[in-house]
Coordinates of N, CA and C in Angstrom, one line a residue:
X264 N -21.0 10.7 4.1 CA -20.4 9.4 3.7 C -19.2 9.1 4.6
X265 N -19.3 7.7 5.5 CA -18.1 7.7 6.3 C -16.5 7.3 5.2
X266 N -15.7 7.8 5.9 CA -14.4 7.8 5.6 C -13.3 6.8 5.7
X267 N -12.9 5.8 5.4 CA -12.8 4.3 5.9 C -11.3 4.5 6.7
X268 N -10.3 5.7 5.4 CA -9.4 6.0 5.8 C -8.5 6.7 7.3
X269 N -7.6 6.5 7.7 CA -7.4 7.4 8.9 C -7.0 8.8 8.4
X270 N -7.6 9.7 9.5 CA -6.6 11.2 9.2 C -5.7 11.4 8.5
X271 N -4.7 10.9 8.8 CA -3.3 10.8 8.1 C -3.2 10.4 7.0
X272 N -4.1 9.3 6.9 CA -4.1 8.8 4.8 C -4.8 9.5 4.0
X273 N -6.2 10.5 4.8 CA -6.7 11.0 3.9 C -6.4 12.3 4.0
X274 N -5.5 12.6 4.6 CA -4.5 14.3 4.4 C -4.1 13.6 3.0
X275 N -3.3 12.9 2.9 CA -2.0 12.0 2.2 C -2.8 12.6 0.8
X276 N -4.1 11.5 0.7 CA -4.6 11.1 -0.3 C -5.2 12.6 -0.6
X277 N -5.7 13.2 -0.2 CA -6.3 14.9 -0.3 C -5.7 15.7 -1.0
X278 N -4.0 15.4 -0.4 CA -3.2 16.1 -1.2 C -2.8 16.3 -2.4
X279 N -2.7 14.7 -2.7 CA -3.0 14.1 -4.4 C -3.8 14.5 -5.1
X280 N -5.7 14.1 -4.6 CA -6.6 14.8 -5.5 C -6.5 15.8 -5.9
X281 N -5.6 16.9 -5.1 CA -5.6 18.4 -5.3 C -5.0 18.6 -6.5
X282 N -3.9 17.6 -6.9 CA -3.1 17.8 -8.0 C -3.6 16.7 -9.3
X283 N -4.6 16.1 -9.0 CA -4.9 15.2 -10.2 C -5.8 15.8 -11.0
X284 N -5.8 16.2 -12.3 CA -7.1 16.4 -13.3 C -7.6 15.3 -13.8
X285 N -7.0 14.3 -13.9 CA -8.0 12.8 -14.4 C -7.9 11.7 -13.5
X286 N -8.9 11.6 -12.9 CA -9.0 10.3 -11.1 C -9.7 9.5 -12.1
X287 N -8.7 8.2 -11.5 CA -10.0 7.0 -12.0 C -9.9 5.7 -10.4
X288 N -10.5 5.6 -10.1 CA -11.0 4.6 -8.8 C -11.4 3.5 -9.1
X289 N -11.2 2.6 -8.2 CA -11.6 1.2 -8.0 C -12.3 0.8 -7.0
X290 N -13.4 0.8 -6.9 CA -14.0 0.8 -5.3 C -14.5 2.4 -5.0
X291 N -15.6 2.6 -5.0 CA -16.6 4.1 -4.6 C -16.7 4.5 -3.1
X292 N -16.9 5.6 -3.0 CA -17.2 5.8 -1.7 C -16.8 7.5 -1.2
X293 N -16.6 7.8 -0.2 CA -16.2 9.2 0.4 C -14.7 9.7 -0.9
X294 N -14.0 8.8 -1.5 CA -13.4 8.9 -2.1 C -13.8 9.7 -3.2
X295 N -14.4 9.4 -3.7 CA -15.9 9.6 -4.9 C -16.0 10.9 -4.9
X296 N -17.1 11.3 -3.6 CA -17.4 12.6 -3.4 C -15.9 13.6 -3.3
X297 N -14.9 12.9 -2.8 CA -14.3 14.2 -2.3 C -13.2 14.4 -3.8
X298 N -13.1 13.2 -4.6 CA -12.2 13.8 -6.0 C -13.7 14.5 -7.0
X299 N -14.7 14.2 -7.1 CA -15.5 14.9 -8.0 C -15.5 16.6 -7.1
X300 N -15.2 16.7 -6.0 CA -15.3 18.1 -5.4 C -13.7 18.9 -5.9
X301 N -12.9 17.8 -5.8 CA -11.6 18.7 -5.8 C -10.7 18.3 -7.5
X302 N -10.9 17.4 -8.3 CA -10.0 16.8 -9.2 C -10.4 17.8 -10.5
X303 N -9.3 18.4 -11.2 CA -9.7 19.1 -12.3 C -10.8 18.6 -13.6
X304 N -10.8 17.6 -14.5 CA -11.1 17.4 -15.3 C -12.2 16.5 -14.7
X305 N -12.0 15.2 -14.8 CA -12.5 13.6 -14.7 C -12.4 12.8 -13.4
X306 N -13.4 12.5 -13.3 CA -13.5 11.9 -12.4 C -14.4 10.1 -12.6
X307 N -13.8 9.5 -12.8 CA -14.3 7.6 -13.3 C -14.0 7.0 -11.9
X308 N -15.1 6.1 -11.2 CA -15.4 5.5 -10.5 C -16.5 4.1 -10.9
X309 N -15.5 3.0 -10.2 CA -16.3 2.1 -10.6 C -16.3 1.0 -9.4
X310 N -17.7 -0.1 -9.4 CA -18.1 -0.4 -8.4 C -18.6 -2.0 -8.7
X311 N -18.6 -3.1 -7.7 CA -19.6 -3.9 -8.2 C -21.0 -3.7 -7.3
X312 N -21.3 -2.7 -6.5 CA -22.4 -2.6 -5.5 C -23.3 -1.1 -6.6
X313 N -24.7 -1.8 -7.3 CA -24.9 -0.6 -7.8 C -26.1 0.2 -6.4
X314 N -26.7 -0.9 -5.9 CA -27.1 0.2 -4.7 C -25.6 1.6 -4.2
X315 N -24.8 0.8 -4.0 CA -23.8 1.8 -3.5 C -23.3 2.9 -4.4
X316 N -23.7 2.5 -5.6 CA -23.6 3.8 -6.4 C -24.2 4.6 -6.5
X317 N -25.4 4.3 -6.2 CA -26.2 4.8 -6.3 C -26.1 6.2 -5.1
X318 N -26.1 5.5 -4.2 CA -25.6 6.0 -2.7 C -24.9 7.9 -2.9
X319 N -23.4 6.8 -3.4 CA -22.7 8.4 -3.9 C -23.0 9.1 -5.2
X320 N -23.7 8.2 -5.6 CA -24.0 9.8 -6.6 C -25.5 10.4 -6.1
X321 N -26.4 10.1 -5.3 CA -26.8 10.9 -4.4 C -26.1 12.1 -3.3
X322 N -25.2 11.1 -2.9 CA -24.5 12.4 -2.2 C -23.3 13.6 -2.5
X323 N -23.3 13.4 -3.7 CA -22.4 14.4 -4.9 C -23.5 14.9 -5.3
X324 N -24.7 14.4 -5.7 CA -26.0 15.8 -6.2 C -25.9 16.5 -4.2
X325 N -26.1 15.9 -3.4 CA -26.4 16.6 -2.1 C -25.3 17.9 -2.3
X326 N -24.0 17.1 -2.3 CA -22.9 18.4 -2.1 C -22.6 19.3 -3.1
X327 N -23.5 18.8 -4.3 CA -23.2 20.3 -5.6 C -21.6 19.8 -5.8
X328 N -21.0 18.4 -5.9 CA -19.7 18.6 -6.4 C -19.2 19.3 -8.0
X329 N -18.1 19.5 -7.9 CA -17.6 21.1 -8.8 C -17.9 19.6 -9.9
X330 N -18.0 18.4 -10.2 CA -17.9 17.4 -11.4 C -18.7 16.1 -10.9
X331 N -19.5 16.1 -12.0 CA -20.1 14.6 -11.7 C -19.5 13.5 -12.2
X332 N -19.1 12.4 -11.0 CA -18.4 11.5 -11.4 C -19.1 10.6 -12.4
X333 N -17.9 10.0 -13.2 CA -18.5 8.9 -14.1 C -18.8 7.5 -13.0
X334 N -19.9 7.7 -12.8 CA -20.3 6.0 -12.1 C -19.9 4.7 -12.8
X335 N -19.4 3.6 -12.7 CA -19.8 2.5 -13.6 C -19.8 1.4 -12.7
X336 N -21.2 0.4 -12.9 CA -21.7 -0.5 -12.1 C -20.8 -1.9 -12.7
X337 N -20.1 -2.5 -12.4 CA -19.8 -3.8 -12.7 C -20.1 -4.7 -11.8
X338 N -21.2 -5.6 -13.0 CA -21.8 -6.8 -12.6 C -20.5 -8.0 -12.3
X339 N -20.3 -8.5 -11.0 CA -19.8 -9.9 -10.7 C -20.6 -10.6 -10.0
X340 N -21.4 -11.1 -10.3 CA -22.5 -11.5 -9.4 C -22.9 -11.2 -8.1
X341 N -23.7 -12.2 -7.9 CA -24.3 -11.5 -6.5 C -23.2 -11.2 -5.1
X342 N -23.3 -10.1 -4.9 CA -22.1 -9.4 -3.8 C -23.0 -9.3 -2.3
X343 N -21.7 -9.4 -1.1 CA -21.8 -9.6 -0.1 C -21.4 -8.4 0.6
X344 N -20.9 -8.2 1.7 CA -20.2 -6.7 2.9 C -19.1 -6.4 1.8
X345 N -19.0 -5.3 1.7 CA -18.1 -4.8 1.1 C -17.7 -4.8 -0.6
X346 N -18.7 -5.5 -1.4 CA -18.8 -6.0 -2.6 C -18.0 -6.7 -2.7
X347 N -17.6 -7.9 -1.7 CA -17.5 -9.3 -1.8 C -18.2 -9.8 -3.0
X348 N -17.9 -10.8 -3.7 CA -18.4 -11.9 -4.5 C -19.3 -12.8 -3.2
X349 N -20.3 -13.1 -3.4 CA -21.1 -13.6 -2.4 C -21.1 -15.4 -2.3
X350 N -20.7 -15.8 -3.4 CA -20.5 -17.3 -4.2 C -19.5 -17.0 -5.3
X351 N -19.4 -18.5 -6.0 CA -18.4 -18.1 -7.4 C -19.3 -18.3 -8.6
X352 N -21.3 -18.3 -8.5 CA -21.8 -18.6 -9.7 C -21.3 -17.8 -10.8
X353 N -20.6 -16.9 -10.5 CA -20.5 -15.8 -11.9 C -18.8 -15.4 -11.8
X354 N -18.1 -16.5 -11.5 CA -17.0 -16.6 -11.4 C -16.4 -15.8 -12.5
X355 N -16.8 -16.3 -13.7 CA -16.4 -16.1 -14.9 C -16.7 -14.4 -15.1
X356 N -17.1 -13.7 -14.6 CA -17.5 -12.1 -15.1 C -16.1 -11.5 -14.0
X357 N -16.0 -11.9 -12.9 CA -14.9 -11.4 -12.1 C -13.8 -10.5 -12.7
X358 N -13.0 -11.2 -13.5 CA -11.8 -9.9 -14.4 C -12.6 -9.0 -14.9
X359 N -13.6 -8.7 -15.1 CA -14.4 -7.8 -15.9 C -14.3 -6.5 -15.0
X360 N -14.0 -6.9 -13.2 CA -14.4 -6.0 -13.0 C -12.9 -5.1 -13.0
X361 N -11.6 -5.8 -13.0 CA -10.3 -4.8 -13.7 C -10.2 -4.6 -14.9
X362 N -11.1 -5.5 -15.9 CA -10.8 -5.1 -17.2 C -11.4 -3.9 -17.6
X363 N -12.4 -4.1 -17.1 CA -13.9 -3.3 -18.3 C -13.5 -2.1 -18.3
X364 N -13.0 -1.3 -17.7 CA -12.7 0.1 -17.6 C -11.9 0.6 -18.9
X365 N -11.5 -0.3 -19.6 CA -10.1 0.1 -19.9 C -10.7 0.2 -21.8
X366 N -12.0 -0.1 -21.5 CA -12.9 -0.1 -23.0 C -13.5 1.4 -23.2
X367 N -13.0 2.1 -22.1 CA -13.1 3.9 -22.0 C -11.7 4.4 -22.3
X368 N -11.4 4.5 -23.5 CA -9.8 5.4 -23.3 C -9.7 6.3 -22.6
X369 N -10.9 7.2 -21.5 CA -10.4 8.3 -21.0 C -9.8 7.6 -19.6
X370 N -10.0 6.1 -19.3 CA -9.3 5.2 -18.1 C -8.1 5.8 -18.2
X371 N -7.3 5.2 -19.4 CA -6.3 5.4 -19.8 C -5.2 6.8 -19.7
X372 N -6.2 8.2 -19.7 CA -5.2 9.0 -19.5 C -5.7 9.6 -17.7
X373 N -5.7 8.8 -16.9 CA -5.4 9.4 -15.8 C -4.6 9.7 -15.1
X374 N -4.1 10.9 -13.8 CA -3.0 10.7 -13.6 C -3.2 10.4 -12.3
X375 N -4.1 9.9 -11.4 CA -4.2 9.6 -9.8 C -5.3 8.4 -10.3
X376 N -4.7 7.3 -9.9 CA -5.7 5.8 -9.5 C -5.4 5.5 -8.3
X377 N -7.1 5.6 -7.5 CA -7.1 4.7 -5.9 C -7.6 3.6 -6.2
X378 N -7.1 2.6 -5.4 CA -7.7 1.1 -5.7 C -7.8 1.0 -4.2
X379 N -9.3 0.6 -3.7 CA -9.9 0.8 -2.9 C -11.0 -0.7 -2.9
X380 N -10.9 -1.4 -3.4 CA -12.2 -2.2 -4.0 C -11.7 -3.7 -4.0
X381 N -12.2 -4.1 -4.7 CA -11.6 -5.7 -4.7 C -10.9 -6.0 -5.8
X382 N -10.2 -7.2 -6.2 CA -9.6 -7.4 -6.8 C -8.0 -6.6 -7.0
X383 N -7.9 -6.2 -5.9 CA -6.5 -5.1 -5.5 C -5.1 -5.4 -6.8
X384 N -5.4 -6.4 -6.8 CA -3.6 -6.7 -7.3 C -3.4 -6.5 -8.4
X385 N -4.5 -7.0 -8.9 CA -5.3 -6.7 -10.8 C -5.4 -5.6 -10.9
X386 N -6.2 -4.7 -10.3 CA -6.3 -3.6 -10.2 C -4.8 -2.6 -10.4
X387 N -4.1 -3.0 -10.0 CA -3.0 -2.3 -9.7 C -2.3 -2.9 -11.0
X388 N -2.3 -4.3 -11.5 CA -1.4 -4.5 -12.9 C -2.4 -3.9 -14.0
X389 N -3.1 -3.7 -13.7 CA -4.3 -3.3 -15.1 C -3.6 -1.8 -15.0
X390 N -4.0 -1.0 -14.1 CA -3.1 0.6 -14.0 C -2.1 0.6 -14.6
X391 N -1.1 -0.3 -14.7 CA -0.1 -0.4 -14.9 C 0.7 -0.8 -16.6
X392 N -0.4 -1.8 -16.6 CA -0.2 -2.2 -18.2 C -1.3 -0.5 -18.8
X393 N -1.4 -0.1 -18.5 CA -2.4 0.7 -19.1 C -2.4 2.7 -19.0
X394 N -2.1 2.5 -18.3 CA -2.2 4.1 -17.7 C -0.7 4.6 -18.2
X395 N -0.3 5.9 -18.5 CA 0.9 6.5 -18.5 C 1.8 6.4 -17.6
X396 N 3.1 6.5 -17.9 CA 4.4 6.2 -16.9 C 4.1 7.4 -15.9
X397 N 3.7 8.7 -15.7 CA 3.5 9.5 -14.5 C 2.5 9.4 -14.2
X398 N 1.9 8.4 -14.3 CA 0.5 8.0 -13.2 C 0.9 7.5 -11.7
X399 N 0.2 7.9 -10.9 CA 0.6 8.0 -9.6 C -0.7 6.9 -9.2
X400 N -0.2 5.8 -8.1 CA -1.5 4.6 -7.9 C -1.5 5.1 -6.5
X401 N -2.4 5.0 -5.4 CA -3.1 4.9 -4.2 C -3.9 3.8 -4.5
X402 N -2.9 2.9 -3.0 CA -3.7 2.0 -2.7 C -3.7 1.5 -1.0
X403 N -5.1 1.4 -1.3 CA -5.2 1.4 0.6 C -5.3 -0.2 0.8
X404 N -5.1 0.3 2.7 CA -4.8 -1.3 3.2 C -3.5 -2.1 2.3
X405 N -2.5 -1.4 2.4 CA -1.4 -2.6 1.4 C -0.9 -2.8 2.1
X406 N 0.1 -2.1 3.3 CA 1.4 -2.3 4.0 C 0.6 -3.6 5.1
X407 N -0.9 -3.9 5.2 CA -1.7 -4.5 6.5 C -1.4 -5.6 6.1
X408 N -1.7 -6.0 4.6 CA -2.2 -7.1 4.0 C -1.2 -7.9 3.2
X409 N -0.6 -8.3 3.7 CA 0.4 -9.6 3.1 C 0.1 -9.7 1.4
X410 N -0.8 -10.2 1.2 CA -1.1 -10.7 0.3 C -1.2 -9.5 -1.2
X411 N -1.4 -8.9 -0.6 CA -1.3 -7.6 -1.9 C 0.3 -7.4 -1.8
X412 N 1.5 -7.7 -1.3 CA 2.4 -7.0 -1.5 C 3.8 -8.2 -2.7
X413 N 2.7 -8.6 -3.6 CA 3.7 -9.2 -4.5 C 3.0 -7.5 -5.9
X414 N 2.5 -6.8 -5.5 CA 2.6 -5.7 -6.2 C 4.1 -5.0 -6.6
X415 N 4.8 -5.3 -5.4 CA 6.2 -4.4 -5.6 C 6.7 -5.1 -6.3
X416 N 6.6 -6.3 -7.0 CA 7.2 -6.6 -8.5 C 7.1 -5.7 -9.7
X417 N 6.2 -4.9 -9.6 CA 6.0 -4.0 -10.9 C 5.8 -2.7 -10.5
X418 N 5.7 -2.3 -9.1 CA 5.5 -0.7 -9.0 C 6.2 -0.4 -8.0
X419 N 6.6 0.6 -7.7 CA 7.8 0.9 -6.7 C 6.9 2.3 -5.8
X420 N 6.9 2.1 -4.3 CA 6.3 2.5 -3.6 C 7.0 4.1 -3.2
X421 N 6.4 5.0 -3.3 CA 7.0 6.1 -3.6 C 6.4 7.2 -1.8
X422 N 5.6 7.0 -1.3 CA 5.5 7.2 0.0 C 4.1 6.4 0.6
X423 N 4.0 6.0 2.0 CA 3.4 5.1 2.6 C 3.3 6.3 4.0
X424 N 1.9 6.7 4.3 CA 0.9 7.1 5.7 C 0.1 6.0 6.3
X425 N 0.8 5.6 7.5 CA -0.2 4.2 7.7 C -0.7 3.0 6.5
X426 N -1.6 2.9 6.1 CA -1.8 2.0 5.3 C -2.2 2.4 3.8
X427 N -1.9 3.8 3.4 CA -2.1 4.2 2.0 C -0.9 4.3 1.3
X428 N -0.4 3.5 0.8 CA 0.7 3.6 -0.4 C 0.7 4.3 -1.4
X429 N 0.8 5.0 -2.1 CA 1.5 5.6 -3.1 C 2.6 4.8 -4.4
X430 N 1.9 4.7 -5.3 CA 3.0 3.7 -6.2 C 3.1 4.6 -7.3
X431 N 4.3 4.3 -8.1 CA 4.3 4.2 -9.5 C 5.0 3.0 -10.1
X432 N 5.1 3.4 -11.7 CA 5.6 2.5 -12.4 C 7.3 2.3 -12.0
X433 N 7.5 1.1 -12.1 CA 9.3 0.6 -11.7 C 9.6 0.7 -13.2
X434 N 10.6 1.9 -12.5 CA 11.7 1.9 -14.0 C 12.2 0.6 -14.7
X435 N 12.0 0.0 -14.1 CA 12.4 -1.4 -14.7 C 11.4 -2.6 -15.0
X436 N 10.2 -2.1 -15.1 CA 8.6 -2.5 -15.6 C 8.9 -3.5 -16.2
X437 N 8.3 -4.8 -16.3 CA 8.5 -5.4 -17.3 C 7.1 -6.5 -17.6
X438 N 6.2 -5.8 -18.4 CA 4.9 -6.2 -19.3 C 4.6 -7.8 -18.9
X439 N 5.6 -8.2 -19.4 CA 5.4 -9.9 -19.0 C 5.2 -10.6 -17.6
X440 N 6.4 -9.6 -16.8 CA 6.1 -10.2 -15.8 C 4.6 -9.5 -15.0
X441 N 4.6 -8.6 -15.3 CA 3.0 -8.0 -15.6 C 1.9 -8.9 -15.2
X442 N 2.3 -9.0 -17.0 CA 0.7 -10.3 -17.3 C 0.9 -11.1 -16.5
X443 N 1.9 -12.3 -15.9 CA 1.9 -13.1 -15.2 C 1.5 -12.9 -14.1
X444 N 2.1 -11.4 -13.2 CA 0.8 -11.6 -12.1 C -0.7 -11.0 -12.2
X445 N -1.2 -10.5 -13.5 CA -2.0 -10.4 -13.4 C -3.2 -12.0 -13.3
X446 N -2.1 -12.6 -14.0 CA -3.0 -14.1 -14.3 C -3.5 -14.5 -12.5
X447 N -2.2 -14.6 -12.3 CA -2.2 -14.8 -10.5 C -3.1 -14.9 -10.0
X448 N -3.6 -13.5 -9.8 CA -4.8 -12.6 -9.3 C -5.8 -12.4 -9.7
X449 N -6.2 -12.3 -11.4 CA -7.2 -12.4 -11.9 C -8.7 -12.5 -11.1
X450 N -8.7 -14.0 -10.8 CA -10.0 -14.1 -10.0 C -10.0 -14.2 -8.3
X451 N -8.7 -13.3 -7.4 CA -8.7 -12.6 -5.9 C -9.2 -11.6 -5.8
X452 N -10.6 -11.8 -5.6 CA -11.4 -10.6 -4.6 C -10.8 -10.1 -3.9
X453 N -9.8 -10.4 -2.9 CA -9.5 -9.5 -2.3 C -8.6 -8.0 -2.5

């Protein structure tokens, strides 16, 4: 499974899994395989491409990983390169794909989230409103991308390799302003 990351982010990010017992992901892929090989407990991955789930949980039976990830397919309608939204017919299912996760309480006690997938920003306020204060967030492509960096409103960047950030919660978090960008973002694929 290729590796989208560079060397350096995925030492970064390697080093994390090593210490996480509960991964939960946003966006599947080499990520997948390589936390169900190394992450103690749990491993939750979720996707809107179910071919592409399919994909890696083929190649976790291939490698005998030490844990089979939880797959979960989230329908946003029909998807394009990269599980793009392909049109907006199914506009309306879109937040489902930050929300739905969070109707699993074991979402909830993770302590490593990559957001890797779409809907980045959501992604990252959903972690946030949700997950424990020593939850640690990876998220790739942020320092590239303009547009994801109204995140540092609510999480405070705690080391950056190239384009993998490292977040947690800002001591000075505050819920409201939260929701507000989550509304923002809600329906930004990107």
């Amino acid at each position: 499974m290729h590796v989208t990351m560079s060397p350096d982010e995925w030492s970064l990010f390697t080093g994390f899994v090593r210490c996480a017992r509960r991964y939960v992901e946003f966006g599947s892929g080499a990520s997948t395989v390589l936390a169900a090989s190394l992450a103690g407990e749990q491993v939750m991955s979720l996707d809107s491409s179910k071919a592409w789930l399919d994909r890696v949980a083929s190649e976790c039976r291939a490698r005998k990983t030490r844990l089979f990830p939880n797959l979960t397919f989230v329908d946003i309608g029909d998807t394009g390169e990269w599980g793009f939204p392909a049109n907006e017919t199914a506009r309306e299912r879109w937040p489902s794909y930050h929300a739905s996760i969070w109707g699993d309480p074991a979402a909830a006690q993770g302590d490593l989230y990559l957001i890797d997938g779409r809907f980045r920003v959501a992604c990252l306020v959903q972690v946030l409103l949700h997950a424990g204060d020593q939850a640690f967030v990876a998220f790739h492509d942020y320092a590239s991308r303009l547009h994801y960096h109204d995140a540092a409103l609510i999480a405070r960047e705690i080391v950056r390799v190239n384009d993998l950030s490292i977040f947690v919660r800002r001591p000075d978090f505050d819920a409201r302003a939260a929701a507000r960008l989550l509304a923002d973002y809600a329906y930004d694929p990107r």
